[in-house]
Amino acid sequence: MEFYDQVKERLIRYAKVDTHSDRSSQTFPTTSNQFDLARMLADEMREIGISEVYLDEKTFYTYGCIPSNLPEGEGRTIGFITHIDTAPDASGKDVKPWVLNHYDGGDILLNKEKSIVMTTEEFPNLLQYVGQDLILTDGTTLLGGDDKAGIAAVMTMAEYLLKHPEVAHGKISIAFTPDEESNGLAEFLDFQRFGSPIAYTLDGDHLGYYIDNTFYASGAALSVHGLSVHTGTAKGIMRNAADIAVEFQQMLPALEKPQYTSGKEGFYHVTGCVADCENARVDLLIRDFDLEKFEARNAFIRSCAQKLAEKYGKENIHLDLREQYRNLNEVVSKVPFMIDYLKKAIQECGLTPKTEPFRGGTDGSSLSFRGIPCPNLSAGYENAHGRFEYVPIQSMVKNVEILLKLCETYAKD
């Protein structure tokens, strides 16, 4: 199978590099270890012949391009973006990837010593890949297929095009970005250096899926200043910040939480609460697909804070509410050829294109509103952000084929 060995070798090699990001970090990039993979990729890009390779040693962004081989003025420029960091939800240190050939449909023993088993009862998506070859972990770390499977596909596509100059294509821009898992949103992508007016991120699970519809997203932090006195003399004096934090959370609609919503339903999600009598802080996510409903949710949170301020004093209640990203469909729907071409490429590779509202955001959510329309193609990994993550090798192979078909389609435009 063409591309099989290349994508397998690349993912295994990339997975062994610890590139976890850190959502609590106040620095950018959030972890220094991401540079190890960025440097490896820059070296590899030069080795296979990618042009204009540049590694920004301050931001860890890595850039390169494949020049057009078409007559001047023909074909569109296309860009591909994948991220180098892995989620901090599970360890990314000392990853031990291994290959299970010809998966037979049963439970998979990941770690005999620790009796770690991935069962089809808990992970029924395994049954979609009977007969295929899976890259797995030993059950103590994540794999990092999110998004190193995407990187492997992009690099393999690039290597093929550079070895086959007879394949017509326009200019292809490539960027590898840090901190996607820590809400980096490709904030420091250099548009001029990237050099493409449109792009696709290659991320997400399930082969053949694409994303052109994401959440609108805000983040809120409610800070409460309390007043602590001895409990024996507290009546009429104490103002318990912890109690006020709980009161705020009880104002939120009980059923509008992630665990009770699906599809295009929005939600409020408390991500953290740190509280004592003197001080409290509640961190909150606000999500919706519909702009009007999203704005209403933001207004509701402001009204909750206002009510608490009226009750406990405006000097004791502070709300910091900020927009994080927007629904990329607002922008991508205005360039319909991007999805038309993507669906065509998926179909020509023997798959049925599938999409559904993505209950999250992508780097493309930010990039689309900053000037680069950027839908997403699935990278084909499964069970991301956890110890039972795996990647079917055949899915990566198919993604290389899809990327090549996409480049071919843009060359004819």
Short mmCIF file of C-alpha atoms in Angstrom, two decimals:
data_model
loop_
_atom_site.label_atom_id
_atom_site.label_comp_id
_atom_site.label_asym_id
_atom_site.label_seq_id
_atom_site.Cartn_x
_atom_site.Cartn_y
_atom_site.Cartn_z
CA MET A 1 0.00 0.00 0.00
CA GLU A 2 1.52 3.30 -1.12
CA PHE A 3 2.38 5.69 1.73
CA TYR A 4 1.89 2.96 4.38
CA ASP A 5 5.48 2.71 5.58
CA GLN A 6 6.04 6.47 5.45
CA VAL A 7 3.06 7.49 7.58
CA LYS A 8 3.65 4.64 10.05
CA GLU A 9 7.31 5.52 10.54
CA ARG A 10 6.58 9.22 10.85
CA LEU A 11 3.82 8.92 13.43
CA ILE A 12 5.83 6.51 15.58
CA ARG A 13 8.85 8.81 15.45
CA TYR A 14 6.85 11.97 16.19
CA ALA A 15 4.87 10.28 18.99
CA LYS A 16 8.06 9.56 20.93
CA VAL A 17 8.73 13.31 21.30
CA ASP A 18 6.97 14.76 24.36
CA THR A 19 5.17 17.90 23.17
CA HIS A 20 2.42 18.38 25.75
CA SER A 21 1.23 21.95 26.19
CA ASP A 22 0.12 23.52 29.48
CA ARG A 23 -3.24 25.29 29.83
CA SER A 24 -2.21 26.89 33.12
CA SER A 25 0.98 28.45 31.76
CA GLN A 26 1.22 32.22 31.39
CA THR A 27 4.03 31.96 28.83
CA PHE A 28 3.99 31.43 25.09
CA PRO A 29 4.69 28.83 23.97
CA THR A 30 3.31 27.20 27.08
CA THR A 31 6.03 24.52 27.20
CA SER A 32 9.60 24.53 25.92
CA ASN A 33 9.58 20.87 24.90
CA GLN A 34 7.41 21.62 21.86
CA PHE A 35 10.54 23.07 20.26
CA ASP A 36 12.04 19.57 20.02
CA LEU A 37 9.47 18.47 17.47
CA ALA A 38 9.44 21.84 15.70
CA ARG A 39 13.18 21.55 15.15
CA MET A 40 12.86 17.93 14.00
CA LEU A 41 10.20 18.92 11.48
CA ALA A 42 12.20 21.86 10.16
CA ASP A 43 15.19 19.56 9.58
CA GLU A 44 13.01 16.96 7.90
CA MET A 45 11.34 19.57 5.69
CA ARG A 46 14.73 20.71 4.43
CA GLU A 47 15.83 17.11 3.93
CA ILE A 48 12.89 16.21 1.66
CA GLY A 49 13.23 19.43 -0.33
CA ILE A 50 10.52 21.74 0.98
CA SER A 51 11.31 25.38 0.16
CA GLU A 52 11.47 28.48 2.37
CA VAL A 53 11.69 26.45 5.57
CA TYR A 54 11.69 28.71 8.62
CA LEU A 55 11.50 27.86 12.31
CA ASP A 56 10.64 30.80 14.53
CA GLU A 57 12.66 30.04 17.66
CA LYS A 58 10.56 32.41 19.78
CA THR A 59 7.10 31.12 18.87
CA PHE A 60 8.01 27.58 17.66
CA TYR A 61 5.98 28.09 14.47
CA THR A 62 7.46 26.17 11.54
CA TYR A 63 6.84 27.22 7.93
CA GLY A 64 7.62 25.91 4.47
CA CYS A 65 6.18 25.70 0.99
CA ILE A 66 6.18 23.67 -2.19
CA PRO A 67 6.41 26.09 -5.14
CA SER A 68 3.86 25.80 -7.93
CA ASN A 69 4.88 23.79 -10.96
CA LEU A 70 2.10 25.29 -13.10
CA PRO A 71 2.44 28.05 -15.69
CA GLU A 72 2.37 31.47 -14.07
CA GLY A 73 -1.13 32.60 -13.19
CA GLU A 74 -2.66 29.10 -13.14
CA GLY A 75 -3.99 27.26 -10.11
CA ARG A 76 -4.75 28.46 -6.60
CA THR A 77 -2.43 28.53 -3.63
CA ILE A 78 -3.54 26.18 -0.86
CA GLY A 79 -2.34 25.89 2.73
CA PHE A 80 -2.25 23.10 5.32
CA ILE A 81 -1.90 23.67 9.07
CA THR A 82 -1.40 21.09 11.82
CA HIS A 83 -0.38 21.44 15.46
CA ILE A 84 2.67 19.99 17.19
CA ASP A 85 1.46 19.99 20.80
CA THR A 86 -0.44 17.21 22.53
CA ALA A 87 -3.18 17.64 25.09
CA PRO A 88 -2.16 17.89 28.76
CA ASP A 89 -5.15 15.70 29.74
CA ALA A 90 -2.92 12.61 29.80
CA SER A 91 0.83 12.14 29.93
CA GLY A 92 2.78 12.59 26.72
CA LYS A 93 6.11 11.57 28.24
CA ASP A 94 7.85 8.29 27.35
CA VAL A 95 5.22 7.32 24.78
CA LYS A 96 5.74 3.74 23.64
CA PRO A 97 3.87 3.31 20.35
CA TRP A 98 3.42 -0.16 18.90
CA VAL A 99 1.58 -1.65 15.94
CA LEU A 100 -1.20 -4.22 16.10
CA ASN A 101 -1.45 -5.77 12.64
CA HIS A 102 -4.77 -7.06 11.27
CA TYR A 103 -6.95 -6.16 14.26
CA ASP A 104 -9.37 -9.06 14.80
CA GLY A 105 -12.25 -7.23 16.48
CA GLY A 106 -11.58 -8.30 20.06
CA ASP A 107 -10.42 -6.50 23.19
CA ILE A 108 -6.81 -5.28 23.01
CA LEU A 109 -4.27 -5.93 25.77
CA LEU A 110 -2.20 -2.76 25.89
CA ASN A 111 -0.12 -3.52 28.94
CA LYS A 112 0.22 -7.03 30.36
CA GLU A 113 2.21 -5.92 33.41
CA LYS A 114 -0.45 -3.40 34.46
CA SER A 115 -3.44 -5.33 33.08
CA ILE A 116 -4.55 -2.41 30.89
CA VAL A 117 -7.09 -3.52 28.31
CA MET A 118 -8.99 -1.51 25.70
CA THR A 119 -12.39 -3.16 25.36
CA THR A 120 -14.87 -2.97 22.52
CA GLU A 121 -17.61 -2.48 25.11
CA GLU A 122 -16.04 0.75 26.31
CA PHE A 123 -14.70 1.77 22.88
CA PRO A 124 -17.09 0.36 20.25
CA ASN A 125 -15.48 2.54 17.57
CA LEU A 126 -12.74 -0.13 17.44
CA LEU A 127 -15.08 -2.39 15.50
CA GLN A 128 -14.95 -0.02 12.52
CA TYR A 129 -11.32 -1.00 12.01
CA VAL A 130 -11.41 -4.80 11.95
CA GLY A 131 -8.69 -6.05 9.61
CA GLN A 132 -6.73 -2.81 9.77
CA ASP A 133 -3.41 -2.04 11.45
CA LEU A 134 -3.53 0.14 14.57
CA ILE A 135 -0.83 2.23 16.21
CA LEU A 136 -1.45 2.11 19.97
CA THR A 137 0.24 2.95 23.28
CA ASP A 138 1.03 0.86 26.35
CA GLY A 139 -1.99 2.35 28.10
CA THR A 140 -0.01 4.68 30.37
CA THR A 141 0.21 7.69 28.02
CA LEU A 142 -1.69 9.23 25.16
CA LEU A 143 -0.38 8.50 21.66
CA GLY A 144 -0.34 12.02 20.26
CA GLY A 145 -2.11 11.13 17.03
CA ASP A 146 -3.87 14.40 17.79
CA ASP A 147 -2.28 15.94 15.83
CA LYS A 148 0.85 14.04 14.86
CA ALA A 149 -1.21 11.85 12.53
CA GLY A 150 -2.05 15.08 10.71
CA ILE A 151 1.61 16.08 10.57
CA ALA A 152 2.56 12.65 9.21
CA ALA A 153 -0.02 12.95 6.43
CA VAL A 154 1.08 16.46 5.42
CA MET A 155 4.77 15.53 5.40
CA THR A 156 4.12 12.38 3.38
CA MET A 157 2.03 14.34 0.87
CA ALA A 158 4.83 16.89 0.52
CA GLU A 159 7.48 14.22 0.05
CA TYR A 160 5.44 12.55 -2.68
CA LEU A 161 4.87 15.77 -4.63
CA LEU A 162 8.54 16.68 -4.45
CA LYS A 163 9.53 13.23 -5.74
CA HIS A 164 6.93 13.39 -8.52
CA PRO A 165 7.25 16.72 -10.34
CA GLU A 166 4.99 15.37 -13.07
CA VAL A 167 2.03 15.81 -10.68
CA ALA A 168 0.62 19.27 -11.35
CA HIS A 169 -0.05 21.51 -8.35
CA GLY A 170 -0.17 25.15 -7.36
CA LYS A 171 1.82 26.61 -4.49
CA ILE A 172 1.31 24.68 -1.27
CA SER A 173 1.95 26.45 2.04
CA ILE A 174 2.62 24.45 5.20
CA ALA A 175 2.65 25.50 8.85
CA PHE A 176 3.08 23.55 12.07
CA THR A 177 1.80 25.41 15.13
CA PRO A 178 2.21 25.09 18.92
CA ASP A 179 -0.33 25.25 21.75
CA GLU A 180 -3.52 24.36 19.88
CA GLU A 181 -4.57 22.22 22.84
CA SER A 182 -4.06 25.18 25.19
CA ASN A 183 -6.25 27.61 23.25
CA GLY A 184 -3.36 29.04 21.25
CA LEU A 185 -5.66 29.41 18.21
CA ALA A 186 -2.66 30.00 15.93
CA GLU A 187 -2.46 33.48 17.41
CA PHE A 188 1.08 34.14 16.21
CA LEU A 189 0.84 32.64 12.73
CA ASP A 190 2.72 34.98 10.39
CA PHE A 191 0.29 35.38 7.49
CA GLN A 192 2.90 36.85 5.17
CA ARG A 193 5.38 34.06 5.79
CA PHE A 194 2.65 31.41 5.55
CA GLY A 195 1.77 32.78 2.15
CA SER A 196 -1.66 31.31 1.42
CA PRO A 197 -4.99 33.20 1.45
CA ILE A 198 -6.89 30.00 2.33
CA ALA A 199 -6.02 26.91 4.35
CA TYR A 200 -7.23 23.65 5.83
CA THR A 201 -6.37 22.40 9.28
CA LEU A 202 -5.85 18.64 9.46
CA ASP A 203 -7.11 17.61 12.88
CA GLY A 204 -9.95 15.70 14.48
CA ASP A 205 -11.16 12.12 14.67
CA HIS A 206 -13.05 9.80 12.28
CA LEU A 207 -11.79 9.36 8.73
CA GLY A 208 -13.62 11.28 6.01
CA TYR A 209 -15.13 13.89 8.31
CA TYR A 210 -14.75 17.60 7.75
CA ILE A 211 -15.62 20.59 9.91
CA ASP A 212 -17.22 23.78 8.64
CA ASN A 213 -19.35 24.58 11.69
CA THR A 214 -17.93 25.25 15.17
CA PHE A 215 -19.04 26.89 18.39
CA TYR A 216 -19.04 30.56 19.17
CA ALA A 217 -17.05 30.65 22.39
CA SER A 218 -16.48 32.90 25.39
CA GLY A 219 -14.65 32.42 28.64
CA ALA A 220 -15.70 34.06 31.88
CA ALA A 221 -14.12 34.43 35.30
CA LEU A 222 -16.19 35.63 38.25
CA SER A 223 -14.07 36.92 41.14
CA VAL A 224 -15.59 37.43 44.57
CA HIS A 225 -14.12 39.36 47.49
CA GLY A 226 -15.48 38.17 50.83
CA LEU A 227 -15.11 39.26 54.44
CA SER A 228 -13.90 36.79 57.04
CA VAL A 229 -14.47 37.20 60.76
CA HIS A 230 -14.54 34.76 63.66
CA THR A 231 -17.50 32.41 63.29
CA GLY A 232 -18.56 33.18 66.84
CA THR A 233 -19.23 36.83 65.97
CA ALA A 234 -19.97 36.44 62.25
CA LYS A 235 -23.71 37.14 62.27
CA GLY A 236 -24.53 40.13 60.09
CA ILE A 237 -20.85 40.72 59.29
CA MET A 238 -19.29 37.78 57.45
CA ARG A 239 -19.48 37.71 53.66
CA ASN A 240 -18.48 34.20 52.59
CA ALA A 241 -16.96 34.32 49.11
CA ALA A 242 -17.21 30.54 48.78
CA ASP A 243 -20.96 30.68 49.38
CA ILE A 244 -21.35 33.43 46.79
CA ALA A 245 -19.40 31.35 44.27
CA VAL A 246 -21.82 28.48 44.84
CA GLU A 247 -24.76 30.88 44.54
CA PHE A 248 -23.47 32.00 41.14
CA GLN A 249 -23.19 28.42 39.94
CA GLN A 250 -26.73 27.69 41.10
CA MET A 251 -27.97 30.52 38.88
CA LEU A 252 -26.86 28.60 35.79
CA PRO A 253 -29.51 26.48 34.03
CA ALA A 254 -29.13 22.99 35.48
CA LEU A 255 -29.58 21.12 32.20
CA GLU A 256 -27.52 23.43 29.98
CA LYS A 257 -24.23 21.70 30.69
CA PRO A 258 -21.99 19.62 28.40
CA GLN A 259 -23.13 16.34 29.93
CA TYR A 260 -26.77 17.11 29.09
CA THR A 261 -26.41 18.65 25.62
CA SER A 262 -25.56 17.48 22.11
CA GLY A 263 -25.80 18.48 18.46
CA LYS A 264 -26.27 22.22 18.11
CA GLU A 265 -27.27 22.78 21.74
CA GLY A 266 -25.16 25.30 23.62
CA PHE A 267 -24.06 25.16 27.24
CA TYR A 268 -22.37 26.73 30.27
CA HIS A 269 -19.49 24.79 31.77
CA VAL A 270 -17.74 25.52 35.06
CA THR A 271 -14.12 24.52 34.50
CA GLY A 272 -12.88 25.42 37.96
CA CYS A 273 -13.73 26.97 41.29
CA VAL A 274 -11.19 28.06 43.88
CA ALA A 275 -12.77 29.43 47.01
CA ASP A 276 -12.42 30.25 50.68
CA CYS A 277 -14.21 32.74 52.89
CA GLU A 278 -12.14 35.74 51.77
CA ASN A 279 -11.80 35.09 48.05
CA ALA A 280 -13.35 32.96 45.34
CA ARG A 281 -13.03 32.56 41.60
CA VAL A 282 -15.28 30.64 39.23
CA ASP A 283 -14.07 29.93 35.68
CA LEU A 284 -16.68 29.27 33.06
CA LEU A 285 -17.01 28.38 29.37
CA ILE A 286 -19.92 29.70 27.31
CA ARG A 287 -20.73 27.95 24.03
CA ASP A 288 -23.37 28.06 21.29
CA PHE A 289 -23.62 27.55 17.53
CA ASP A 290 -26.16 30.31 16.96
CA LEU A 291 -24.84 33.88 17.20
CA GLU A 292 -28.03 35.31 18.66
CA LYS A 293 -28.22 32.60 21.32
CA PHE A 294 -24.51 33.00 22.04
CA GLU A 295 -24.92 36.72 22.65
CA ALA A 296 -27.92 35.98 24.87
CA ARG A 297 -25.81 33.57 26.93
CA ASN A 298 -23.14 36.21 27.43
CA ALA A 299 -25.81 38.72 28.45
CA PHE A 300 -27.24 36.21 30.94
CA ILE A 301 -23.87 35.76 32.64
CA ARG A 302 -23.48 39.54 32.88
CA SER A 303 -26.94 39.78 34.46
CA CYS A 304 -26.03 37.10 37.02
CA ALA A 305 -22.92 39.05 37.99
CA GLN A 306 -24.95 42.25 38.17
CA LYS A 307 -27.48 40.66 40.55
CA LEU A 308 -24.69 39.47 42.82
CA ALA A 309 -23.09 42.92 42.71
CA GLU A 310 -26.38 44.53 43.74
CA LYS A 311 -26.73 42.06 46.59
CA TYR A 312 -23.15 42.01 47.90
CA GLY A 313 -21.68 45.29 46.64
CA LYS A 314 -20.27 46.04 43.21
CA GLU A 315 -16.80 46.43 44.71
CA ASN A 316 -16.93 42.76 45.77
CA ILE A 317 -17.97 41.18 42.47
CA HIS A 318 -15.90 41.33 39.29
CA LEU A 319 -16.69 39.61 35.99
CA ASP A 320 -14.11 39.19 33.25
CA LEU A 321 -15.89 37.90 30.13
CA ARG A 322 -13.99 37.58 26.87
CA GLU A 323 -14.76 36.13 23.46
CA GLN A 324 -12.41 33.25 22.61
CA TYR A 325 -13.34 32.31 19.05
CA ARG A 326 -16.22 32.41 16.59
CA ASN A 327 -18.07 29.93 14.42
CA LEU A 328 -15.89 29.54 11.34
CA ASN A 329 -19.00 28.82 9.25
CA GLU A 330 -19.66 32.55 9.21
CA VAL A 331 -16.58 32.94 6.99
CA VAL A 332 -16.21 29.56 5.29
CA SER A 333 -19.78 29.67 3.95
CA LYS A 334 -18.73 32.68 1.86
CA VAL A 335 -16.08 30.60 0.02
CA PRO A 336 -18.17 27.51 -0.81
CA PHE A 337 -15.61 26.11 -3.24
CA MET A 338 -13.40 25.18 -0.26
CA ILE A 339 -15.94 22.65 1.02
CA ASP A 340 -16.98 21.61 -2.50
CA TYR A 341 -13.38 20.77 -3.38
CA LEU A 342 -12.82 18.98 -0.08
CA LYS A 343 -15.94 16.83 -0.48
CA LYS A 344 -14.92 16.04 -4.06
CA ALA A 345 -11.46 14.92 -2.91
CA ILE A 346 -12.93 12.71 -0.17
CA GLN A 347 -15.39 11.14 -2.63
CA GLU A 348 -12.70 10.49 -5.24
CA CYS A 349 -10.78 8.56 -2.58
CA GLY A 350 -13.72 6.19 -2.15
CA LEU A 351 -15.20 7.68 1.02
CA THR A 352 -18.49 9.37 1.81
CA PRO A 353 -17.86 12.91 3.10
CA LYS A 354 -19.43 13.41 6.51
CA THR A 355 -19.83 16.42 8.73
CA GLU A 356 -21.64 17.40 11.88
CA PRO A 357 -21.55 20.48 14.10
CA PHE A 358 -18.21 20.37 15.88
CA ARG A 359 -18.72 20.92 19.58
CA GLY A 360 -15.46 22.77 20.00
CA GLY A 361 -13.17 25.10 18.13
CA THR A 362 -10.17 24.74 15.85
CA ASP A 363 -7.26 26.96 14.92
CA GLY A 364 -9.39 27.66 11.86
CA SER A 365 -12.06 29.23 14.07
CA SER A 366 -9.60 32.01 14.84
CA LEU A 367 -7.80 32.12 11.49
CA SER A 368 -11.03 32.41 9.52
CA PHE A 369 -11.93 35.66 11.24
CA ARG A 370 -8.40 36.98 10.95
CA GLY A 371 -8.36 36.66 7.18
CA ILE A 372 -7.62 33.03 6.23
CA PRO A 373 -10.79 30.95 5.66
CA CYS A 374 -9.89 27.62 7.23
CA PRO A 375 -12.18 24.58 7.48
CA ASN A 376 -10.89 21.29 8.86
CA LEU A 377 -10.29 17.78 7.53
CA SER A 378 -10.16 14.95 10.04
CA ALA A 379 -6.72 13.50 10.77
CA GLY A 380 -8.26 10.07 11.42
CA TYR A 381 -7.17 9.39 15.01
CA GLU A 382 -9.50 7.93 17.66
CA ASN A 383 -9.96 8.40 21.44
CA ALA A 384 -7.84 11.56 21.58
CA HIS A 385 -6.64 13.15 24.83
CA GLY A 386 -6.47 9.85 26.66
CA ARG A 387 -4.52 6.65 27.28
CA PHE A 388 -6.63 4.65 24.85
CA GLU A 389 -5.86 6.81 21.83
CA TYR A 390 -5.00 4.96 18.63
CA VAL A 391 -4.55 5.63 14.91
CA PRO A 392 -5.43 3.21 12.09
CA ILE A 393 -2.51 3.33 9.65
CA GLN A 394 -4.90 2.92 6.73
CA SER A 395 -6.68 6.13 7.80
CA MET A 396 -3.43 8.10 7.54
CA VAL A 397 -2.76 6.58 4.12
CA LYS A 398 -6.22 7.61 2.96
CA ASN A 399 -5.66 11.14 4.24
CA VAL A 400 -2.49 11.45 2.16
CA GLU A 401 -4.56 10.43 -0.86
CA ILE A 402 -7.23 13.02 0.01
CA LEU A 403 -4.64 15.78 0.35
CA LEU A 404 -3.14 14.89 -3.03
CA LYS A 405 -6.58 14.90 -4.66
CA LEU A 406 -7.28 18.26 -3.07
CA CYS A 407 -4.05 19.71 -4.45
CA GLU A 408 -4.92 18.27 -7.87
CA THR A 409 -8.34 19.93 -7.78
CA TYR A 410 -6.88 23.31 -6.83
CA ALA A 411 -4.34 22.99 -9.65
CA LYS A 412 -7.21 22.85 -12.15
CA ASP A 413 -8.96 25.91 -10.70
#
